[in-house]
Coordinates of C-alpha atoms in Angstrom, one line a residue:
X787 CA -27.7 1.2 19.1
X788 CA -25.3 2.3 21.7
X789 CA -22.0 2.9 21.0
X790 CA -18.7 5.5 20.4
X791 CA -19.4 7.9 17.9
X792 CA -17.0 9.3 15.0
X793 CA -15.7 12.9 16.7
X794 CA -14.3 14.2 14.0
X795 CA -17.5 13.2 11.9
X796 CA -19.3 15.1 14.8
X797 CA -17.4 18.4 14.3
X798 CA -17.1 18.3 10.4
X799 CA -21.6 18.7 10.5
X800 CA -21.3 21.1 13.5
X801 CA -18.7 22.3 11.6
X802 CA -20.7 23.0 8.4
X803 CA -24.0 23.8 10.3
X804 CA -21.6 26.7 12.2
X805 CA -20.8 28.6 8.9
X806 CA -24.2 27.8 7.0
X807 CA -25.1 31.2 5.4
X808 CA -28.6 32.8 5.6
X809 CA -29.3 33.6 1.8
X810 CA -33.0 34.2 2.4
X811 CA -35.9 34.6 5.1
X812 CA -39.7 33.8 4.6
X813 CA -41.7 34.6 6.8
X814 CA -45.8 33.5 7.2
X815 CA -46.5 36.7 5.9
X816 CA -44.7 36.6 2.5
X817 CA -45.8 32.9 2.0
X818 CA -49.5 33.9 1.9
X819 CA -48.7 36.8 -0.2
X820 CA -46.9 33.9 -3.0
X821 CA -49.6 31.5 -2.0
X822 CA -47.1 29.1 -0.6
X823 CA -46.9 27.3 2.8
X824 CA -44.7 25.2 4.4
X825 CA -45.7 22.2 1.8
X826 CA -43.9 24.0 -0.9
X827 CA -40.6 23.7 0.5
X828 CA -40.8 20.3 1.4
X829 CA -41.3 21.4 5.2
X830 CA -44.4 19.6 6.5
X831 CA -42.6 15.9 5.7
X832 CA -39.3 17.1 6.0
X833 CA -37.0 14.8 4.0
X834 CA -34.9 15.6 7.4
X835 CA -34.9 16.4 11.4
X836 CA -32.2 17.4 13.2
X837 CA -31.8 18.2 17.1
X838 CA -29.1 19.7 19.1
X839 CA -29.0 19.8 23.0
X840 CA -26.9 22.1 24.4
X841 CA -27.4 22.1 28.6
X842 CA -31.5 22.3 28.8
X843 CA -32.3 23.7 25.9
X844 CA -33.2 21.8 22.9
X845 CA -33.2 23.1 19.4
X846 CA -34.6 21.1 15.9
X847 CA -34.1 21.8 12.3
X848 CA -36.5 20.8 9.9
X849 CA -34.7 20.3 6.1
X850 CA -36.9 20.2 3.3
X851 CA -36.5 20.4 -0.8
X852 CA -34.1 22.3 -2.4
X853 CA -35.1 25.4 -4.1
X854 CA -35.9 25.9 -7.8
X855 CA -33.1 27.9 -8.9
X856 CA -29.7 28.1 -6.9
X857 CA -27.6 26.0 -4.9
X858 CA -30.0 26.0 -2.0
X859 CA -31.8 23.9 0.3
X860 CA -34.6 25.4 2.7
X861 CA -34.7 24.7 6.4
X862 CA -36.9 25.8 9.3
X863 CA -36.3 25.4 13.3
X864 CA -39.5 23.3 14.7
X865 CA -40.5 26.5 16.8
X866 CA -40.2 28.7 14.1
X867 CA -42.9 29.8 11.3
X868 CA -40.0 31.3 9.0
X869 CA -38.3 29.5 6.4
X870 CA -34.9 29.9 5.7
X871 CA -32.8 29.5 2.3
X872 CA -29.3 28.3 3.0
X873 CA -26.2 26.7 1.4
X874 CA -26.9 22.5 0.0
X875 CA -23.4 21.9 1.9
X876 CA -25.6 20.9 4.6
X877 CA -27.1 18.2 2.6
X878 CA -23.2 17.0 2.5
X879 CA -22.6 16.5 5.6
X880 CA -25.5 14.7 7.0
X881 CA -25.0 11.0 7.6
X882 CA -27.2 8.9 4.9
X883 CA -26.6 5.7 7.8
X884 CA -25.8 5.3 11.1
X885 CA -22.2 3.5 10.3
X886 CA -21.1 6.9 8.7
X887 CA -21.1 8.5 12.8
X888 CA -19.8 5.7 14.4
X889 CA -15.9 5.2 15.5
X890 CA -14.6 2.8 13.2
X891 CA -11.5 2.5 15.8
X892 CA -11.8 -1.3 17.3
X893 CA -9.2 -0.7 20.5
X894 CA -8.8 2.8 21.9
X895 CA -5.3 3.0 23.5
X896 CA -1.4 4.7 23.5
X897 CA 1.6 2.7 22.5
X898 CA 3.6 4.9 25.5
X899 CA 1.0 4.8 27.7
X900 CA 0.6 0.7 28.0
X901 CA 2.1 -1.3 30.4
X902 CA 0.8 -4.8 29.6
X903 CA -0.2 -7.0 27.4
X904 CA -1.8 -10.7 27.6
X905 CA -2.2 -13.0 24.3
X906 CA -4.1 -16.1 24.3
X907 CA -3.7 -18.1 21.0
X908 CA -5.9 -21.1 20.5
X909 CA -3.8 -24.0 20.7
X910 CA -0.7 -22.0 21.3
X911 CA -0.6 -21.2 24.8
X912 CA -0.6 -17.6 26.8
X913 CA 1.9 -14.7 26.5
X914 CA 2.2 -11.7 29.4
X915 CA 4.6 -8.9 28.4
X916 CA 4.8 -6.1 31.5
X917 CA 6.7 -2.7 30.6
X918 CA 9.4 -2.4 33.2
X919 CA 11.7 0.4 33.8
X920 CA 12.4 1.9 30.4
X921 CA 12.2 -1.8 28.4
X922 CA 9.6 -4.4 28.1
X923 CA 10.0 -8.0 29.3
X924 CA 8.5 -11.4 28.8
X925 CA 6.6 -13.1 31.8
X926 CA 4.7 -15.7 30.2
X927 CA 5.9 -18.3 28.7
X928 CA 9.7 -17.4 29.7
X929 CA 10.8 -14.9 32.0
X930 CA 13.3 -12.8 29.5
X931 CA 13.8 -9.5 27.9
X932 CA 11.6 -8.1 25.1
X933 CA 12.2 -6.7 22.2
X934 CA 10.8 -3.0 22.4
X935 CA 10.3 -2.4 18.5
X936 CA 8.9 -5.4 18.0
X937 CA 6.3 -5.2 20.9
X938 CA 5.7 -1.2 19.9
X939 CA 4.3 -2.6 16.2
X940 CA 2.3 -5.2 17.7
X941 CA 0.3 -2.2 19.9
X942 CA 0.8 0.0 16.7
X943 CA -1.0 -2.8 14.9
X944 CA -3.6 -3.1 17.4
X945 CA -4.8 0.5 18.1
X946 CA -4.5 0.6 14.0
X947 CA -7.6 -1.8 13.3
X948 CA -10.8 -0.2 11.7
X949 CA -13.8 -2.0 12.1
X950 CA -14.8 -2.8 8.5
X951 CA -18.4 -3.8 8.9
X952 CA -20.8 -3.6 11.6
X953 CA -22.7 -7.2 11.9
X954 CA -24.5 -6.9 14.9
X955 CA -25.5 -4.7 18.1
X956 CA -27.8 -5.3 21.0
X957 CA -30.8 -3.9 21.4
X958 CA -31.3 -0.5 22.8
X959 CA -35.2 0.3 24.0
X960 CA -37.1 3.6 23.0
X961 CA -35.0 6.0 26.0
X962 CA -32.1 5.0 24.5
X963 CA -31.0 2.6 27.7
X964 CA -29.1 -0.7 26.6
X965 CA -31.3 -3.5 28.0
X966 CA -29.3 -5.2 30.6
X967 CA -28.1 -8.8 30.1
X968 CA -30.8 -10.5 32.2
X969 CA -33.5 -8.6 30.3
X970 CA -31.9 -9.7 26.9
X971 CA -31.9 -13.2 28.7
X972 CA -35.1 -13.1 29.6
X973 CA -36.8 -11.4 25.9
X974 CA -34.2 -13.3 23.4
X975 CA -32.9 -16.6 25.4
X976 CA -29.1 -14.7 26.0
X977 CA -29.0 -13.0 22.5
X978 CA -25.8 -11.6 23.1
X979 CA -23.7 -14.6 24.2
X980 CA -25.9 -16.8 21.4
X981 CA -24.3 -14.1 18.6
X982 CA -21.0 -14.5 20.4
X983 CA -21.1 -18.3 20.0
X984 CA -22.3 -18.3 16.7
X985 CA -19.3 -16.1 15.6
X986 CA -16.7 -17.6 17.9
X987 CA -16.0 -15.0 19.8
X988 CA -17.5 -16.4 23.4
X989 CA -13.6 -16.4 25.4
X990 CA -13.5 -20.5 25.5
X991 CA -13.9 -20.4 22.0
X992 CA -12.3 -17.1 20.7
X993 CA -9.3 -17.4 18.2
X994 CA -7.4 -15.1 20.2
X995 CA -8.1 -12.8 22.8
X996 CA -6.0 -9.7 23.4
X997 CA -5.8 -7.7 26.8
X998 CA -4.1 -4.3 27.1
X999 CA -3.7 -1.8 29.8
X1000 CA -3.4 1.5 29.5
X1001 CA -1.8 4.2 32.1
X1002 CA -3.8 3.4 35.5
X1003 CA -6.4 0.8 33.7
X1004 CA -7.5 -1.4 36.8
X1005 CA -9.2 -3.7 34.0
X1006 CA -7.6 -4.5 30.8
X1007 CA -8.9 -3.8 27.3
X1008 CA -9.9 -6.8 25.8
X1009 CA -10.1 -7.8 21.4
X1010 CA -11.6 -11.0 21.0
X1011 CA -10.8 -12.9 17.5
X1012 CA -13.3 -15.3 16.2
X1013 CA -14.3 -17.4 12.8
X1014 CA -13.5 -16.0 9.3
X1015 CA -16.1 -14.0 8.4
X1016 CA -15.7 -15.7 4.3
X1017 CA -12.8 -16.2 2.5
X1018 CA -13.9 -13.3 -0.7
X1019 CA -13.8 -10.5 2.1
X1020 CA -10.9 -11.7 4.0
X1021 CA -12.8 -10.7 6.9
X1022 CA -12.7 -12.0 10.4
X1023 CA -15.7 -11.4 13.3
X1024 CA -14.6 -9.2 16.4
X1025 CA -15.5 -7.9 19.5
X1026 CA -14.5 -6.2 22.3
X1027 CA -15.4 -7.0 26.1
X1028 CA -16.4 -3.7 27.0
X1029 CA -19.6 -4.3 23.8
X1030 CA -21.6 -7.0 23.1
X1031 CA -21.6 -5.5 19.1
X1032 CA -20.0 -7.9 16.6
X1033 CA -17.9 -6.2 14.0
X1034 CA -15.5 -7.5 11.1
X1035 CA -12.0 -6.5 10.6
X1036 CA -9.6 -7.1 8.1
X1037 CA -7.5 -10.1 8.6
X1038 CA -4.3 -8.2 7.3
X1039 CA -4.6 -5.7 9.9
X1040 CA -4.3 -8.1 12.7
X1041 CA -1.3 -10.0 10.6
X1042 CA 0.9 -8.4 13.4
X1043 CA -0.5 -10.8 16.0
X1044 CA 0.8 -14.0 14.1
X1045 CA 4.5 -15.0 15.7
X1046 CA 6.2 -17.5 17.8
X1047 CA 7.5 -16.5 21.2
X1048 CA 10.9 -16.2 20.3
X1049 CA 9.9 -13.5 17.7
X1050 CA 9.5 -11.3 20.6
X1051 CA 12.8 -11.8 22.4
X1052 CA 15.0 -8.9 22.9
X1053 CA 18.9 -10.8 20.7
X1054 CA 20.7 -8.7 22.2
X1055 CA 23.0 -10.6 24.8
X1056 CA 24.3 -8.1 27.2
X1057 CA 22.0 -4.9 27.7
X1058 CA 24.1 -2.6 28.2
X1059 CA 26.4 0.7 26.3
X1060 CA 29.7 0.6 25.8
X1061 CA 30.7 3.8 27.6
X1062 CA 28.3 2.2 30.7
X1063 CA 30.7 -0.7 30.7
X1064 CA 33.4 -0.6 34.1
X1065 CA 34.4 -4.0 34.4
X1066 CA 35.3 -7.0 32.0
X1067 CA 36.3 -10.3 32.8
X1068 CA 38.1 -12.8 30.1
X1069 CA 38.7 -16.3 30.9
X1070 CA 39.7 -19.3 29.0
X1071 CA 40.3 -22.6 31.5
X1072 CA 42.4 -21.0 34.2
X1073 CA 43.5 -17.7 32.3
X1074 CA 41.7 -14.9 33.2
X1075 CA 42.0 -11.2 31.8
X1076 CA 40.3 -9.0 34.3
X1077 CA 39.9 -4.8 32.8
X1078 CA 38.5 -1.7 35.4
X1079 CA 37.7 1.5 33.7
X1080 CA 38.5 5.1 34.9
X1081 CA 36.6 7.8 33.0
X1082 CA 39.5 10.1 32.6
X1083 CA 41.9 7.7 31.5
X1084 CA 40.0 4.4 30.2
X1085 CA 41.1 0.7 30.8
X1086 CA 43.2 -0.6 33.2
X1087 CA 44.6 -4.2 33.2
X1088 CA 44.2 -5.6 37.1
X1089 CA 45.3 -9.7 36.2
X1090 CA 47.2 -11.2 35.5
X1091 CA 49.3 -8.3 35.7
X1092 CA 48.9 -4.1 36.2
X1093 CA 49.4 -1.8 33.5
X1094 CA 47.5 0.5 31.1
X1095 CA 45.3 -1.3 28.9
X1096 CA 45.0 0.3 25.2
X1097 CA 41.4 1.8 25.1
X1098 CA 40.9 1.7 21.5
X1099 CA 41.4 -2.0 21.3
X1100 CA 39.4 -2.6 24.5
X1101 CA 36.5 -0.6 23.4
X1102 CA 36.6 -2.2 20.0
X1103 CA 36.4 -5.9 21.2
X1104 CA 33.9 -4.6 24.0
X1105 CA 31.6 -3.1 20.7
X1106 CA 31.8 -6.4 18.7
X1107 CA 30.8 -8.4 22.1
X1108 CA 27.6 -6.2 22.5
X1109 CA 26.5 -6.2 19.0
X1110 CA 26.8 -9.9 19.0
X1111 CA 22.9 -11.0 19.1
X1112 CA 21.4 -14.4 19.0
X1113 CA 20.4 -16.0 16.1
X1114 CA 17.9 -19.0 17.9
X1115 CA 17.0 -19.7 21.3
X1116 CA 16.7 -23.2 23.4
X1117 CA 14.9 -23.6 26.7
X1118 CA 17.5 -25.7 29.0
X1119 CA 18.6 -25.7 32.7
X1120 CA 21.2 -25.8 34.4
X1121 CA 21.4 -29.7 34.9
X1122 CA 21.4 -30.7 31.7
X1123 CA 23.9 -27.9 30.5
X1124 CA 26.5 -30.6 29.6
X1125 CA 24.4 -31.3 25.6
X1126 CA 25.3 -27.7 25.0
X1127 CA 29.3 -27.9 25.7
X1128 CA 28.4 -25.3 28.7
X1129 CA 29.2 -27.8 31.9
X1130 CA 33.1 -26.5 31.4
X1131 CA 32.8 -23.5 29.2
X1132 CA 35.5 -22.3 26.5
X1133 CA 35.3 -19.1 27.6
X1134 CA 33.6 -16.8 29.7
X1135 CA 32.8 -13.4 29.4
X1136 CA 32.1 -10.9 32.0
X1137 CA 30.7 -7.0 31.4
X1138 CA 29.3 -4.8 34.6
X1139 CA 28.3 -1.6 35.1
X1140 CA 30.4 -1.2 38.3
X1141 CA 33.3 -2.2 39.4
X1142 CA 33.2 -5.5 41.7
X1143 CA 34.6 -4.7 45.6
X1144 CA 37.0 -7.6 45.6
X1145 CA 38.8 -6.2 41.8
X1146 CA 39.0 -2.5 44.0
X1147 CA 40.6 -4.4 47.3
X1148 CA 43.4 -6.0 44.7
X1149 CA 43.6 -2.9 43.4
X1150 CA 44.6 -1.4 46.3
X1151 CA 46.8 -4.4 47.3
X1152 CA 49.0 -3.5 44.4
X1153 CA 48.4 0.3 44.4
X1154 CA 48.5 0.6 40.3
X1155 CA 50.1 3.4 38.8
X1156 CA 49.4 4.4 35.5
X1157 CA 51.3 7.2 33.7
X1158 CA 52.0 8.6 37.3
X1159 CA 48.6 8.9 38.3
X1160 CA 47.0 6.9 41.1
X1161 CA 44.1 5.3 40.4
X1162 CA 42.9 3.2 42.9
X1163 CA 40.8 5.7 44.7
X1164 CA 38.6 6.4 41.0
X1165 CA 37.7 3.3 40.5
X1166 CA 36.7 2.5 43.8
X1167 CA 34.2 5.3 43.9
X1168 CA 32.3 3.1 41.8
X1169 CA 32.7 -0.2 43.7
X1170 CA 29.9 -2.2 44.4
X1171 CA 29.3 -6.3 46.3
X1172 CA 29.0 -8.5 43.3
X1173 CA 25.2 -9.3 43.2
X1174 CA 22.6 -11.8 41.7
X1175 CA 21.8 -9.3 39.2
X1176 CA 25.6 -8.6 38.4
X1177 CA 26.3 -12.7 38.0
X1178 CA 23.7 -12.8 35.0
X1179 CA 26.6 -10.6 33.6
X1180 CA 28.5 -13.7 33.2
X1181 CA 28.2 -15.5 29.9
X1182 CA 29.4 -19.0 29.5
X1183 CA 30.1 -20.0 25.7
X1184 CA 31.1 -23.3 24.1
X1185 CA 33.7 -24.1 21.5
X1186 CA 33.3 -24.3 17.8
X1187 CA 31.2 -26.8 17.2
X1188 CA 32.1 -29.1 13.7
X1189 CA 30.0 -28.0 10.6
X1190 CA 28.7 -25.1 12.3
X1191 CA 29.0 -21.3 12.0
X1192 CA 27.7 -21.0 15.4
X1193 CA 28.1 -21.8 18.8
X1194 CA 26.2 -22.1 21.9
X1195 CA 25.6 -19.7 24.9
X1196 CA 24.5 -19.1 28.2
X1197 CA 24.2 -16.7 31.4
X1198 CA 25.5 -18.1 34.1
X1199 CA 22.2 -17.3 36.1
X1200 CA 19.5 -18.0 33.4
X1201 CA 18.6 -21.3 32.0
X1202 CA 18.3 -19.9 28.2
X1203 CA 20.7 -21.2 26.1
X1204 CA 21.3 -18.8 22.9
X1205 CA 22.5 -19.6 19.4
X1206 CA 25.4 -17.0 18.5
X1207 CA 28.1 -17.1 15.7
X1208 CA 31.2 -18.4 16.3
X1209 CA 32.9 -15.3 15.3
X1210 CA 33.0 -13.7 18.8
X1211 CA 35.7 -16.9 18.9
X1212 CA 37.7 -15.4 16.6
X1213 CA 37.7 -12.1 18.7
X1214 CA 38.2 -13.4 22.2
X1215 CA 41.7 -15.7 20.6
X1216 CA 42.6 -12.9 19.0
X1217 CA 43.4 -11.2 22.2
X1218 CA 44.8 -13.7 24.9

C-alpha cells in the first residue's frame, strides 16, 4: 500500500532503536569456540528484518530469538558476522501489522488556517461558507452571516475523525509505484471506482461530500460519506479524493455534520460593540429620536431637540438592543413584506459605526452646546455619506403580534425576516 504513515509511531521505534543498549558482542570467532552459529540465535530465518535509509546508504537489522536467560533479544546488521545481545524493548515497538504505522487521521487541516468550506448533503442541497475579514459568512444557500463557534466545531469535528478500520487500498506493484488508474482499468475493469460504487462513495452517489481549503490550497480537501458500514459497528465507509483507500469511521464522530442551514446562522442582529456604536436612530410613525456620540463626553440628543443625552441609559438600551438575537428565521423579500407587519413598520431602529454627514450638517446648523463645550467639530471628525452597507443598519420591526412572545424583524436592505422577542417592545416604549 501507499499511504501517510503514523509520525509519531515513526519516532517512538527510531526512538527505541536510538537508545537500544549493547549488552553483549559475538563475534564468528567466539561462536565456533561455543559451537554455535548464527542458527542458534534465531539469525539465519530471522523472525525479523528491518532497513533504514538514510541519503545513499542503506543499513538492515536482522532480529532473531531471544536469549536463554535475561531480558534479551539478539540482533545482527545483514553486513555484519557479529551478533549482538540487546534490550527486548525493541520487540515492543515493532509493528505486528501494517495498520499500527499508518495515520489514522482522515482529513489533515487547521481550524485557523481554513477559509472555505463546501457541504453537499444528499437530498438536502449545497452549503458554501467563505472566511471573510475576521468572521465567517454563508454563501450558499443564503448570503448571511455565520456563526463562528458553530462553524469552528464543525472543522474541529472534521480534522478530529480517526479512521477506524482500513477496508480497502489499491494495489501498489513490487517498486512500490501505485499503478495508475488506466493500468488498474485495464488489469481489474476500474477497481477503484467499482469499490467506490460498491460502498457509495462514487461523488453522484456519496452521502455527503465535504470540501475544505486550507491557507493557499488551490484545490480543496475533499471527505466523501457513503453506506453504513452495519449497524453493530456503527460504522460508516469513507474516503478521501486525494486516495482511492476505503476506510470506516465512526458515525458519532461525524455527528457534527448533521444540521439545518439555519443552525449555522450568526442570531446576532446587529454586529457590532457597544463602545463602536456613534449613531442611533429611533423612530415610531413620524417620531424620530436621533443620538451622535462624542468619546469624551458620550451621547448627544440631535432631534427632535439638542441637549445632553444621559449615557448610562443610552448605553443600557443600546446593550439590550445588541444582545437581542433571533430565535427563527424566514426567507422573504421585499414585495411580499406586508404578511410580516413590515410594509409600515412599528418601529425602526438604527445603529452605525459613524456618524451620517447629513446628522453633522444639522449639527452644525444648530451649533449644540453641551456643558459649555462645542461639539460639533468631534463628531464630525467621524462623519461619513450614508452607504449601502450603512442602510443594512436599519432594522424594521413589527408590532406585538396576539398570542405571541415574539415579533417579527427585518433589515431594511436584506430580505431575511428574523423571529425576535417582543421584549425589545417593551424597551423602545419605555423610552419615547
Amino acid at each position: 500500500i501507499s499511504g501517510l504513515a503514523d509520525a509519531s509511531e515513526i519516532d517512538k521505534v527510531l526512538g527505541t532503536l536510538e537508545c537500544l543498549p549493547v549488552s553483549e558482542i559475538i563475534t564468528l570467532r567466539q561462536m565456533k569456540e561455543r559451537d554455535l552459529d548464527l542458527k542458534s540465535y534465531g539469525l539465519t530465518d530471522p523472525r525479523i528484518r528491518m532497513v533504514f535509509r538514510a541519503g545513499i546508504n542503506r543499513h538492515e537489522m536482522l532480529i532473531g530469538s531471544n536469549s536463554p536467560i535475561g531480558d534479551m533479544v539478539y540482533v545482527k546488521y545483514a553486513h555484519s558476522d557479529e551478533v549482538i545481545a540487546t534490550s527486548s524493548n525493541i520487540l515492543d515497538v515493532i509493528p505486528r501489522k501494517i495498520e499500527d504505522l499508518r495515520d489514522r487521521v482522515l482529513l489533515h487541516g487547521n481550524v485557523a488556517r481554513t477559509t472555505r468550506i463546501e457541504i453537499q448533503r444528499k437530498g438536502s442541497g449545497f452549503i458554501q461558507l467563505a472566511h471573510s475579514g475576521d468572521h465567517w459568512m454563508l454563501r450558499q444557500p443564503v448570503a448571511a452571516r455565520a456563526d463562528g463557534t458553530k462553524v469552528s466545531k464543525i472543522l474541529d469535528a472534521l480534522y478530529a475523525v480517526k479512521i477506524a478500520k482500513y477496508v480497502w487500498d489499491p494495489s501498489v506493484d513490487a517498486t512500490g509505484k501505485v499503478e495508475t488508474a488506466a493500468a488498474v482499468a485495464v488489469a481489474a475493469k476500474s477497481e477503484e471506482k467499482a469499490k467506490a460504487d460498491i460502498y457509495g462513495l462514487s461523488p453522484d452517489e456519496a452521502r455527503i461530500r465535504v470540501t475544505v481549503w486550507v491557507g493557499d490550497d488551490e484545490v480543496g480537501r475533499e471527505l466523501l460519506l457513503g453506506m453504513a458500514a452495519d449497524e453493530k459497528s456503527g460504522e460508516v465507509y469513507v474516503k478521501t479524493r486525494s486516495s482511492d483507500s476505503i476506510y470506516t469511521v465512526k458515525k458519532d464522530a461525524l455527528s457534527a455534520l448533521d444540521f439545518e442551514i439555519n443552525d449555522l446562522r450568526d442570531r446576532n442582529l446587529f454586529v457590532m460593540n457597544l463602545d463602536d456604536a456613534r449613531y442611533a436612530c429611533f423612530q415610531e410613525g413620524d417620531r424620530k429620536l436621533k443620538m451622535a456620540r462624542r468619546d469624551d463626553a458620550g451621547w448627544t440628543i440631535v432631534e427632535p431637540v439638542a441637549w445632553k443625552a444621559d449615557h448610562r441609559i443610552v448605553n443600557g438600551v443600546l446593550s439590550a438592543i445588541l444582545k437581542t438575537r433571533a430565535v427563527a428565521f424566514h426567507d422573504s423579500s421585499a414585495t411580499n413584506a406586508a404578511l410580516w407587519g413590515l410594509t409600515l413598520p412599528a418601529y425602526t431602529i438604527t445603529l452605525m459605526t459613524n456618524v451620517p454627514a447629513s446628522v453633522v450638517e444639522t449639527i452644525k446648523d444648530r451649533e449644540i452646546v453641551a456643558d459649555k463645550k462645542e461639539i460639533k467639530g468631534e463628531i464630525a471628525a467621524t462623519a461619513v455619506q450614508v452607504s449601502a452597507k450603512d442602510l443594512a443598519g436599519r432594522l424594521l420591526l413589527s408590532g406585538a403580534i396576539k398570542g405571541k412572545d415574539t415579533i417579527y424583524a427585518r433589515f431594511e436592505a436584506d430580505a431575511t425576516v428574523f423571529e425576535i422577542s417582543a421584549d425589545i417592545l417593551k424597551i423602545l416604549s419605555a423610552y419615547p
